[in-house]
Tab-separated table of C-alpha atoms in Angstrom:
chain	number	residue	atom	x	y	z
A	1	UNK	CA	18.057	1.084	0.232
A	2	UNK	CA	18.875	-2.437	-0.704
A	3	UNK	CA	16.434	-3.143	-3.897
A	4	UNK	CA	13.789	-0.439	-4.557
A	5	UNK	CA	10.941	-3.298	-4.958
A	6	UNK	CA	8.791	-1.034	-4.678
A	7	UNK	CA	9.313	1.319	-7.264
A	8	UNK	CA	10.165	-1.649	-9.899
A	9	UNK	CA	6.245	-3.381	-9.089
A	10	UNK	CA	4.415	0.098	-9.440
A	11	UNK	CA	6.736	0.627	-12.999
A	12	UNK	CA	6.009	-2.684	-14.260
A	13	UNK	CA	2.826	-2.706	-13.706
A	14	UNK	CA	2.548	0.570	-15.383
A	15	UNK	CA	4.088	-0.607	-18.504
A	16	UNK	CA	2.220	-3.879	-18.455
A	17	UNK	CA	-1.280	-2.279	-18.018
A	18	UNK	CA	-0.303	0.415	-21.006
A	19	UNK	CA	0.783	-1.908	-23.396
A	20	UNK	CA	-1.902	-4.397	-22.999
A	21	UNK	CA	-4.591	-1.416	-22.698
A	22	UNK	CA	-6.099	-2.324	-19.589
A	23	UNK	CA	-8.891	-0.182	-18.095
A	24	UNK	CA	-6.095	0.311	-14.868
A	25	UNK	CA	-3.454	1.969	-16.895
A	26	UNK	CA	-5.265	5.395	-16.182
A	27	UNK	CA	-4.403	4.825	-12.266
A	28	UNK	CA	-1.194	3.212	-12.755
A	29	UNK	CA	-0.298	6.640	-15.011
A	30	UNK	CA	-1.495	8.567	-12.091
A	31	UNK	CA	0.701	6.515	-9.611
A	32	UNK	CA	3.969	7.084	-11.891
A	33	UNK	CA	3.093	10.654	-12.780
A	34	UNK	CA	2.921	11.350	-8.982
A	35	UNK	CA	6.518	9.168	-8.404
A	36	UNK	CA	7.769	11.667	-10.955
A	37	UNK	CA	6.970	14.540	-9.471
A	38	UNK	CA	8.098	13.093	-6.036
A	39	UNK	CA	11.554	12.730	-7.248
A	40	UNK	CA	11.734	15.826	-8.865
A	41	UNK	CA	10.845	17.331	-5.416
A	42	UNK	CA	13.351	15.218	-3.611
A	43	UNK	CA	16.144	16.772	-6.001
A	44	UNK	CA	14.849	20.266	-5.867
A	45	UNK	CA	14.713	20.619	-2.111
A	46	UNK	CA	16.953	17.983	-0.807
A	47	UNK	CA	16.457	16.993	2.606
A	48	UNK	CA	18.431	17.662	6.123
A	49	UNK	CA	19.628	14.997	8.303
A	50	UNK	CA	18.098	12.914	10.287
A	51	UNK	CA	15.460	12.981	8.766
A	52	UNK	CA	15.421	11.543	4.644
A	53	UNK	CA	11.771	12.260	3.613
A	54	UNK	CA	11.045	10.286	0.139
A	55	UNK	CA	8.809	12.789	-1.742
A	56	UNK	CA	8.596	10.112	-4.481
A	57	UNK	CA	7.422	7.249	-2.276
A	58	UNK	CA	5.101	9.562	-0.089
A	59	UNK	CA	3.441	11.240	-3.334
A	60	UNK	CA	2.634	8.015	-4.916
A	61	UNK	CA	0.832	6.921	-1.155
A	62	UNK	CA	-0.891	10.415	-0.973
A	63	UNK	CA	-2.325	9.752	-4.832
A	64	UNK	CA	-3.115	5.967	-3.951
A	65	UNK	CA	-4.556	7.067	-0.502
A	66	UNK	CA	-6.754	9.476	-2.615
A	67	UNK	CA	-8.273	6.963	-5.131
A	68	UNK	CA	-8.807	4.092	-2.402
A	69	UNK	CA	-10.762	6.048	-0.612
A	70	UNK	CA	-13.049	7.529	-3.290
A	71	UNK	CA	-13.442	3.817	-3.857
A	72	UNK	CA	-13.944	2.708	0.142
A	73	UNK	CA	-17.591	2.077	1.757
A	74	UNK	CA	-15.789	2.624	5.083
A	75	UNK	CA	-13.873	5.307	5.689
A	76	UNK	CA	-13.280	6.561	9.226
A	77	UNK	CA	-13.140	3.585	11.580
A	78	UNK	CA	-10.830	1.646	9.926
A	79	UNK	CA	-8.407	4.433	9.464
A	80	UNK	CA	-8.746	5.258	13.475
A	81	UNK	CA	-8.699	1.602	14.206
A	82	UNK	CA	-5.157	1.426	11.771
A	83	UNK	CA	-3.590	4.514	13.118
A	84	UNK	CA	-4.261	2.987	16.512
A	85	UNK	CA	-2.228	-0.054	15.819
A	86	UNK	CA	0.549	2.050	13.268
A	87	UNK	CA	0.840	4.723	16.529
A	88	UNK	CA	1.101	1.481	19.316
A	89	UNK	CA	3.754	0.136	16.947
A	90	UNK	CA	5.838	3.906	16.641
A	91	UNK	CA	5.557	4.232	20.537
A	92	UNK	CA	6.699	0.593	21.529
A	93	UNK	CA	9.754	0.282	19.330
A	94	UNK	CA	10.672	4.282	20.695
A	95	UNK	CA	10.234	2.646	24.618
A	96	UNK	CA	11.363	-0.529	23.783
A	97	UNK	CA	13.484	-1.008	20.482
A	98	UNK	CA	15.106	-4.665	19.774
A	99	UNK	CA	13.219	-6.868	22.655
A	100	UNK	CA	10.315	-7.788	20.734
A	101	UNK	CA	11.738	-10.200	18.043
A	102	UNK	CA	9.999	-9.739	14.439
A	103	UNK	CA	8.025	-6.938	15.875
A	104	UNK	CA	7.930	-5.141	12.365
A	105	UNK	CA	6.125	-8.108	11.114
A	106	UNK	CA	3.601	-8.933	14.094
A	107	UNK	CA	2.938	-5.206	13.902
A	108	UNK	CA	2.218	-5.349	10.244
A	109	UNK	CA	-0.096	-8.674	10.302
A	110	UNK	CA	-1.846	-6.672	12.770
A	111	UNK	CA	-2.501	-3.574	10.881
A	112	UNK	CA	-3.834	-5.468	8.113
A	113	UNK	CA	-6.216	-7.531	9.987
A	114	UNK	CA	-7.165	-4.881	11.793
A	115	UNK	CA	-7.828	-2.711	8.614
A	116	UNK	CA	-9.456	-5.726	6.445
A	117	UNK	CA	-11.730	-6.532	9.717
A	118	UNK	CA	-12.987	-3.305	9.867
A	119	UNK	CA	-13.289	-1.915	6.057
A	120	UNK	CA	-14.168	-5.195	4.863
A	121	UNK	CA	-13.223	-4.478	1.403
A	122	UNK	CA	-9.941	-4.097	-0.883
A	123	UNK	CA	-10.608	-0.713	-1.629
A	124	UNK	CA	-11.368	-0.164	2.361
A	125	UNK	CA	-8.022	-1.957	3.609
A	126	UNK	CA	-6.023	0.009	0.995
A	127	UNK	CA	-7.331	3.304	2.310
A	128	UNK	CA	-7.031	2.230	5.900
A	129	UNK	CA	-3.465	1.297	5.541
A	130	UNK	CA	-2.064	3.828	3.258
A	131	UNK	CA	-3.696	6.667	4.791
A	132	UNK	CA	-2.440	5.212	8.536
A	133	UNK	CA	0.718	4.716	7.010
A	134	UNK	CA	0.804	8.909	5.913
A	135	UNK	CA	-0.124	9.704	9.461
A	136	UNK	CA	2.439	7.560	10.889
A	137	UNK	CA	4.965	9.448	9.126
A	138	UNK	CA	4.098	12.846	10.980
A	139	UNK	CA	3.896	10.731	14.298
A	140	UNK	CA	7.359	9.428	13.737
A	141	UNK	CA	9.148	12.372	12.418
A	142	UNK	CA	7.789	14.058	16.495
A	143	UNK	CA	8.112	10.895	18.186
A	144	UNK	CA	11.693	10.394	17.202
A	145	UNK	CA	12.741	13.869	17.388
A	146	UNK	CA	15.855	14.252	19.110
A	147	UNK	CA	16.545	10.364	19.820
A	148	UNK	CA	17.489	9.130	15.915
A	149	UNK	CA	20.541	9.852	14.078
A	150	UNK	CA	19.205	9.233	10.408
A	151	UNK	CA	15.400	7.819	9.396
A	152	UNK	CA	13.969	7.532	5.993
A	153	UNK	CA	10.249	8.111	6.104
A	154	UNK	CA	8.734	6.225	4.349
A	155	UNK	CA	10.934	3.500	5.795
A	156	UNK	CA	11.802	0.561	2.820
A	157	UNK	CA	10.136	-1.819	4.743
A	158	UNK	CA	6.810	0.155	5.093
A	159	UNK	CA	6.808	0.734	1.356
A	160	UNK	CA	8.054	-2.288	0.214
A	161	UNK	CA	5.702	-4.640	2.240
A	162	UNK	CA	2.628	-2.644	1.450
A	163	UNK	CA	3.411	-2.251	-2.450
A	164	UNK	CA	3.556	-6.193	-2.136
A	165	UNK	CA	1.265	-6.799	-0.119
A	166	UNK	CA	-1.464	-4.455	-1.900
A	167	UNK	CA	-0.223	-5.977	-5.471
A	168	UNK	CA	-0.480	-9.272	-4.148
A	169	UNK	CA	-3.905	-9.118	-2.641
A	170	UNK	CA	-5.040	-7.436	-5.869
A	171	UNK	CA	-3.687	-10.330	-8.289
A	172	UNK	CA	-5.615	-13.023	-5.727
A	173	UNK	CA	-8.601	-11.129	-6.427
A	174	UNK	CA	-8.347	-10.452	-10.021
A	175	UNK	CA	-7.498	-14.318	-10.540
A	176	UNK	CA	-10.271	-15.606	-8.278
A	177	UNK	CA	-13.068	-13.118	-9.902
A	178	UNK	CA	-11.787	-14.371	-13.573
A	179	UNK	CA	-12.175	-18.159	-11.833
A	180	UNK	CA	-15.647	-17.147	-11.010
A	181	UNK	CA	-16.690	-15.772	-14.032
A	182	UNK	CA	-15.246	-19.430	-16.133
A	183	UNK	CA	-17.256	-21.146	-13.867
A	184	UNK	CA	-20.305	-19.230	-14.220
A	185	UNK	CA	-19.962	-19.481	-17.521
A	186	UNK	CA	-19.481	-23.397	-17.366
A	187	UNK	CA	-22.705	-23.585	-15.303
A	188	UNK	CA	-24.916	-21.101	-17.778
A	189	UNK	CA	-23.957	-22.784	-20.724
A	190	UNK	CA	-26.844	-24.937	-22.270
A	191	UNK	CA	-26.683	-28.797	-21.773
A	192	UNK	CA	-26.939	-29.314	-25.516
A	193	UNK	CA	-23.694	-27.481	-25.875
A	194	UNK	CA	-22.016	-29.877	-22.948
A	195	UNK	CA	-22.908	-33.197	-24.523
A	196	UNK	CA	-21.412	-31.933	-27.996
A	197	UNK	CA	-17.844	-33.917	-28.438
């Protein structure tokens, strides 16, 4: 792994939400609880080559999976529609490795259009892609059988791009809803109180 970004976003974020006592620090608890226990699995059993499942990384997807979709108005399509795209992906780069250049990322701008088209919502997207992205790992582990010398699963740039991309989305949307509410404010706030120096 070059830089477990990752694991260092879902930590801080952790920290930051407990020390400032944000109502998210419940779920971020959950998230590093479940990392926890991940790891402690990945030293207990170990794993056998080729295949380097990372108990930590998959736990924390399984718990965030969970909570998303509690939270998603659609559930089903999207995750069919996302599985669609993750399997299409799995199956050309088995066929076809190397000849489609940035493949990894045309697949991945797909998956989340795809997913935000269909759920429509943060919540919805999150559970499309992270419960896709659980599947996939099955599908890969019996697609690749017998062709692969070594494959983590999840792969870093699976993990990494979705813990960024997730985090990112969810800071837009956090800053544009405070935005909102100071300029809703701004417009409720009675003209007497505007023409005061």
């Amino acid at each position: 792994m070059v830089f477990p970004y990752g694991e260092w976003v879902i930590i801080s974020l952790t920290l930051l939400t407990w020390s400032e006592k944000q109502a998210s620090r419940r779920f971020f608890l959950m998230l590093t609880a479940a990392w926890l226990v991940g790891k402690g699995l990945e030293i207990l059993m170990g794993t056998a080559l080729p295949w380097n499942w990372h108990f930590a990384r998959l736990s924390v997807m399984l718990v965030f999976w969970v909570w998303a979709l509690k939270r998603a108005e659609h559930r089903v399509f999207p995750f069919l529609l996302t599985s669609l795209i993750f399997s299409a992906e799995t199956l050309f780069l088995v066929n076809e490795p190397g000849v489609f250049p940035y493949g990894s990322w045309f697949f991945a701008l797909g998956k989340l259009l795809a997913a935000w088209l269909s759920a429509r919502t943060y919540w919805g997207t999150a559970a499309a892609l992270t419960g896709s992205a659980l599947f996939n790992q099955l599908f890969l582990r019996f697609t690749y059988d017998g062709i692969i010398s070594y494959m983590d699963l999840p792969n870093d740039f699976t993990w990494n791009v979705g813990i960024g991309l997730l985090s990112l989305w969810a800071g837009l949307s956090l800053g544009w809803s405070l935005y909102c509410e100071r300029k809703r404010a701004e417009i409720y706030e009675a003209p007497e109180e505007r023409d005061l120096p």
